[in-house]
CSV table of C-alpha atoms in Angstrom, one decimal:
chain,number,residue,atom,x,y,z
A,1,SER,CA,2.7,24.3,8.6
A,2,GLN,CA,0.5,21.9,6.6
A,3,THR,CA,0.0,18.3,7.6
A,4,ILE,CA,-1.9,15.4,6.1
A,5,HIS,CA,-3.3,12.5,8.0
A,6,GLN,CA,-4.6,9.1,6.8
A,7,TRP,CA,-6.2,6.4,8.8
A,8,PRO,CA,-6.1,3.6,9.4
A,9,ALA,CA,-2.5,2.7,8.6
A,10,THR,CA,-3.4,-0.9,8.0
A,11,LEU,CA,-6.7,-2.7,7.3
A,12,VAL,CA,-7.7,-6.3,6.7
A,13,GLN,CA,-11.1,-6.8,5.3
A,14,PRO,CA,-13.1,-9.7,4.0
A,15,VAL,CA,-14.3,-9.8,0.4
A,16,GLY,CA,-17.7,-8.2,0.1
A,17,SER,CA,-17.4,-5.9,3.1
A,18,PRO,CA,-17.7,-2.1,2.9
A,19,LEU,CA,-14.7,0.3,3.1
A,20,SER,CA,-14.2,3.8,4.4
A,21,LEU,CA,-10.7,5.4,4.4
A,22,GLU,CA,-10.3,8.9,5.6
A,23,CYS,CA,-7.9,11.7,4.8
A,24,THR,CA,-7.7,15.1,6.4
A,25,VAL,CA,-5.4,18.1,5.8
A,26,GLU,CA,-4.5,20.8,8.3
A,27,GLY,CA,-2.9,24.2,7.9
A,28,THR,CA,-4.3,25.1,4.5
A,29,SER,CA,-7.6,25.9,2.9
A,30,ASN,CA,-9.3,24.9,-0.4
A,31,PRO,CA,-6.6,22.4,-1.4
A,32,ASN,CA,-6.8,20.1,-4.3
A,33,LEU,CA,-7.1,16.5,-3.0
A,34,TYR,CA,-6.1,13.2,-4.6
A,35,TRP,CA,-6.5,9.5,-4.0
A,36,TYR,CA,-3.9,7.1,-5.4
A,37,ARG,CA,-3.5,3.3,-5.3
A,38,GLN,CA,-0.1,1.7,-5.4
A,39,ALA,CA,0.3,-2.0,-6.2
A,40,ALA,CA,3.3,-3.7,-4.7
A,41,GLY,CA,6.5,-2.6,-6.4
A,42,ARG,CA,4.5,-0.5,-8.9
A,43,GLY,CA,3.9,3.2,-9.6
A,44,LEU,CA,1.1,5.4,-8.5
A,45,GLN,CA,-2.4,5.2,-10.1
A,46,LEU,CA,-4.6,8.2,-9.7
A,47,LEU,CA,-8.1,7.1,-8.7
A,48,PHE,CA,-9.9,10.4,-7.8
A,49,TYR,CA,-9.2,14.0,-7.5
A,50,SER,CA,-11.2,17.0,-6.1
A,51,VAL,CA,-10.8,20.7,-6.6
A,52,GLY,CA,-13.5,21.7,-4.1
A,53,ILE,CA,-16.2,20.5,-1.7
A,54,GLY,CA,-18.6,18.0,-3.4
A,55,GLN,CA,-16.5,18.1,-6.6
A,56,ILE,CA,-15.1,14.6,-7.4
A,57,SER,CA,-13.5,13.4,-10.7
A,58,SER,CA,-12.9,9.8,-11.3
A,59,GLU,CA,-9.9,8.7,-13.3
A,60,VAL,CA,-10.5,5.0,-13.8
A,61,PRO,CA,-13.7,2.9,-13.7
A,62,GLN,CA,-13.7,0.8,-10.6
A,63,ASN,CA,-15.4,-0.5,-7.5
A,64,LEU,CA,-14.5,2.5,-5.4
A,65,SER,CA,-16.0,6.0,-4.8
A,66,ALA,CA,-14.8,9.2,-3.2
A,67,SER,CA,-16.5,12.0,-1.4
A,68,ARG,CA,-15.4,15.4,0.0
A,69,PRO,CA,-17.9,16.4,2.6
A,70,GLN,CA,-15.7,19.2,4.0
A,71,ASP,CA,-13.0,21.4,2.6
A,72,ARG,CA,-10.1,19.4,4.1
A,73,GLN,CA,-11.6,15.9,4.3
A,74,PHE,CA,-11.5,13.3,1.6
A,75,ILE,CA,-13.0,9.9,1.9
A,76,LEU,CA,-12.5,6.8,-0.2
A,77,SER,CA,-15.3,4.2,0.0
A,78,SER,CA,-16.6,1.0,-1.4
A,79,LYS,CA,-19.9,-0.8,-0.8
A,80,LYS,CA,-18.5,-4.3,-1.5
A,81,LEU,CA,-14.7,-4.9,-1.6
A,82,LEU,CA,-13.1,-7.2,-4.2
A,83,LEU,CA,-9.9,-9.1,-3.9
A,84,SER,CA,-8.4,-6.8,-6.6
A,85,ASP,CA,-9.0,-3.8,-4.3
A,86,SER,CA,-6.0,-4.8,-2.2
A,87,GLY,CA,-3.1,-2.3,-2.3
A,88,PHE,CA,-1.5,0.7,-0.7
A,89,TYR,CA,-3.8,3.7,-0.8
A,90,LEU,CA,-2.3,7.2,-0.7
A,91,CYS,CA,-4.0,10.5,-0.2
A,92,ALA,CA,-2.3,13.8,-1.3
A,93,TRP,CA,-3.0,17.5,-1.3
A,94,ALA,CA,-1.8,20.4,-3.4
A,95,ARG,CA,-2.4,24.1,-3.5
A,96,GLN,CA,-4.9,25.3,-6.1
A,97,GLY,CA,-3.8,26.5,-9.5
A,98,GLY,CA,-1.8,23.7,-11.0
A,99,ASN,CA,2.0,23.3,-11.3
A,100,GLN,CA,2.2,22.7,-7.5
A,101,PRO,CA,3.8,19.9,-5.6
A,102,GLN,CA,1.6,17.2,-4.2
A,103,HIS,CA,2.1,16.3,-0.6
A,104,PHE,CA,1.4,12.7,0.5
A,105,GLY,CA,0.1,11.0,3.6
A,106,ASP,CA,1.7,7.8,4.9
A,107,GLY,CA,-0.9,5.6,3.3
A,108,THR,CA,-3.2,2.8,4.2
A,109,ARG,CA,-2.2,-0.8,3.5
A,110,LEU,CA,-5.4,-2.6,2.6
A,111,SER,CA,-5.5,-6.4,2.4
A,112,ILE,CA,-8.6,-8.2,1.2
A,113,LEU,CA,-9.1,-11.8,2.4
B,1,GLY,CA,-2.3,9.7,-23.8
B,2,GLU,CA,0.3,11.5,-21.8
B,3,ASN,CA,2.9,9.4,-20.1
B,4,VAL,CA,6.3,9.6,-18.3
B,5,GLU,CA,8.9,7.0,-18.8
B,6,GLN,CA,11.5,6.5,-16.1
B,7,HIS,CA,14.9,4.6,-16.3
B,8,PRO,CA,16.4,2.5,-14.9
B,9,SER,CA,13.9,0.6,-12.9
B,10,THR,CA,16.6,-0.5,-10.5
B,11,LEU,CA,20.0,1.0,-9.7
B,12,SER,CA,22.7,-0.3,-7.4
B,13,VAL,CA,25.7,1.9,-6.5
B,14,GLN,CA,28.5,1.9,-4.0
B,15,GLU,CA,28.4,4.4,-1.2
B,16,GLY,CA,30.1,7.6,-2.3
B,17,ASP,CA,29.3,7.1,-6.0
B,18,SER,CA,26.8,9.2,-8.0
B,19,ALA,CA,23.4,8.0,-9.1
B,20,VAL,CA,21.4,9.3,-12.1
B,21,ILE,CA,17.8,8.6,-12.9
B,22,LYS,CA,16.3,9.8,-16.2
B,23,CYS,CA,12.7,10.6,-17.2
B,24,THR,CA,11.1,11.4,-20.5
B,25,TYR,CA,7.6,13.0,-20.8
B,26,SER,CA,5.3,13.3,-23.7
B,27,ASP,CA,2.9,16.2,-22.9
B,28,SER,CA,4.5,19.4,-24.3
B,29,ALA,CA,2.2,21.4,-22.0
B,30,SER,CA,4.0,20.0,-18.9
B,31,ASN,CA,6.0,22.7,-17.2
B,32,TYR,CA,6.5,21.5,-13.6
B,33,PHE,CA,8.6,18.4,-12.7
B,34,PRO,CA,8.8,17.2,-9.1
B,35,TRP,CA,10.9,14.2,-7.8
B,36,TYR,CA,9.8,12.1,-4.9
B,37,LYS,CA,11.5,9.6,-2.6
B,38,GLN,CA,9.5,6.8,-1.1
B,39,GLU,CA,10.8,4.7,1.8
B,40,LEU,CA,9.3,1.4,2.6
B,41,GLY,CA,5.8,1.6,4.1
B,42,LYS,CA,5.7,5.4,3.7
B,43,GLY,CA,4.2,7.9,1.4
B,44,PRO,CA,6.3,9.6,-1.3
B,45,GLN,CA,8.2,12.7,-0.1
B,46,LEU,CA,9.0,15.6,-2.3
B,47,ILE,CA,12.8,16.0,-2.5
B,48,ILE,CA,13.3,18.5,-5.3
B,49,ASP,CA,11.3,20.1,-8.2
B,50,ILE,CA,12.0,22.2,-11.3
B,51,ARG,CA,9.9,24.5,-13.5
B,52,SER,CA,10.3,24.9,-17.2
B,53,ASN,CA,11.8,28.3,-17.0
B,54,VAL,CA,14.9,26.8,-15.3
B,55,GLY,CA,17.4,24.3,-16.8
B,56,GLU,CA,19.0,23.1,-13.6
B,57,LYS,CA,18.4,23.2,-9.8
B,58,LYS,CA,20.6,22.0,-7.0
B,59,ASP,CA,20.0,21.3,-3.3
B,60,GLN,CA,23.1,20.0,-1.5
B,61,ARG,CA,23.8,16.5,-2.9
B,62,ILE,CA,20.7,16.5,-5.2
B,63,ALA,CA,20.3,18.2,-8.5
B,64,VAL,CA,17.8,18.1,-11.3
B,65,THR,CA,18.3,19.0,-14.9
B,66,LEU,CA,15.6,19.7,-17.5
B,67,ASN,CA,15.8,19.7,-21.3
B,68,LYS,CA,12.4,21.0,-22.6
B,69,THR,CA,13.3,20.6,-26.2
B,70,ALA,CA,14.1,16.9,-25.8
B,71,LYS,CA,11.4,16.5,-23.1
B,72,HIS,CA,14.0,14.9,-20.7
B,73,PHE,CA,14.7,15.6,-17.1
B,74,SER,CA,17.1,13.8,-14.7
B,75,LEU,CA,17.8,13.4,-11.0
B,76,HIS,CA,21.5,13.4,-9.9
B,77,ILE,CA,22.5,12.3,-6.5
B,78,THR,CA,26.2,12.8,-5.6
B,79,GLU,CA,28.2,11.2,-2.7
B,80,THR,CA,25.4,8.6,-2.2
B,81,GLN,CA,24.8,7.3,1.3
B,82,PRO,CA,23.0,4.1,2.5
B,83,GLU,CA,20.1,6.3,3.7
B,84,ASP,CA,19.6,7.4,0.1
B,85,SER,CA,18.3,3.8,-0.6
B,86,ALA,CA,14.6,4.1,-1.5
B,87,VAL,CA,12.3,4.2,-4.5
B,88,TYR,CA,12.4,7.4,-6.5
B,89,PHE,CA,9.6,8.7,-8.7
B,90,CYS,CA,9.7,11.5,-11.3
B,91,ALA,CA,6.5,13.3,-12.3
B,92,ALA,CA,5.3,15.8,-14.8
B,93,SER,CA,2.4,18.3,-14.5
B,94,LYS,CA,-0.5,17.6,-16.8
B,95,GLY,CA,-0.8,21.2,-17.9
B,96,SER,CA,-4.2,22.0,-16.2
B,97,ASN,CA,-5.5,23.7,-13.1
B,98,THR,CA,-6.4,20.3,-11.6
B,99,GLY,CA,-2.8,20.0,-10.4
B,100,LYS,CA,-2.7,16.4,-11.7
B,101,LEU,CA,0.8,14.9,-12.0
B,102,ILE,CA,1.8,12.0,-14.3
B,103,PHE,CA,4.2,9.7,-12.5
B,104,GLY,CA,7.0,7.6,-13.8
B,105,GLN,CA,7.1,3.9,-12.7
B,106,GLY,CA,9.8,4.4,-10.1
B,107,THR,CA,13.5,3.5,-9.7
B,108,THR,CA,14.6,1.4,-6.8
B,109,LEU,CA,18.0,2.8,-5.7
B,110,GLN,CA,20.2,0.6,-3.5
B,111,VAL,CA,23.4,2.2,-2.0
B,112,LYS,CA,25.8,-0.5,-0.8
B,113,PRO,CA,28.0,0.5,2.2
């Protein structure tokens, strides 16, 4: 069966520090991968998606970047965090081809001080 | 652009009653509609989905209906239980091979014992 792992589960970082959040998927190959941010009590905002290794599409202009160095690894990064980067970050995967369910990890709660 | 509107934003029912959440989408190319349940501090979990060639789908106490002409789809939960309390999200496919989903803003369901 397929599983998705995100870490860390929680993170507290000072303003201006770098960020690296990692997501890995097991049990499937060549998945579509997604990064979302969820503000408290709000919906899901798609940040990045990837349909293959090294292929990253950005949905909104922001202080963050994403990379996909391996087929089942998706990384969310920042060189300098802003207060506004606080939130709940979720990674998801789906089978290729569209019209497929996305399967989510349990997220990383990021607090910027 | 494409969007999904979800109502109500909050819903409180007595245990044993039914709950209905409604969504409206704008992209006529959407043909896949999943529903997710998100518990506190967790990622959203797929609970049921429906494709455009089907008008209704049922899984035990959960059912989803789709009206493509009106661009409406709804989630029905019967015989609600306290453990059904969570935030529920509807979503619609974006009609491309990227597998992107457009999410509603969520409904907080509270089932009172």
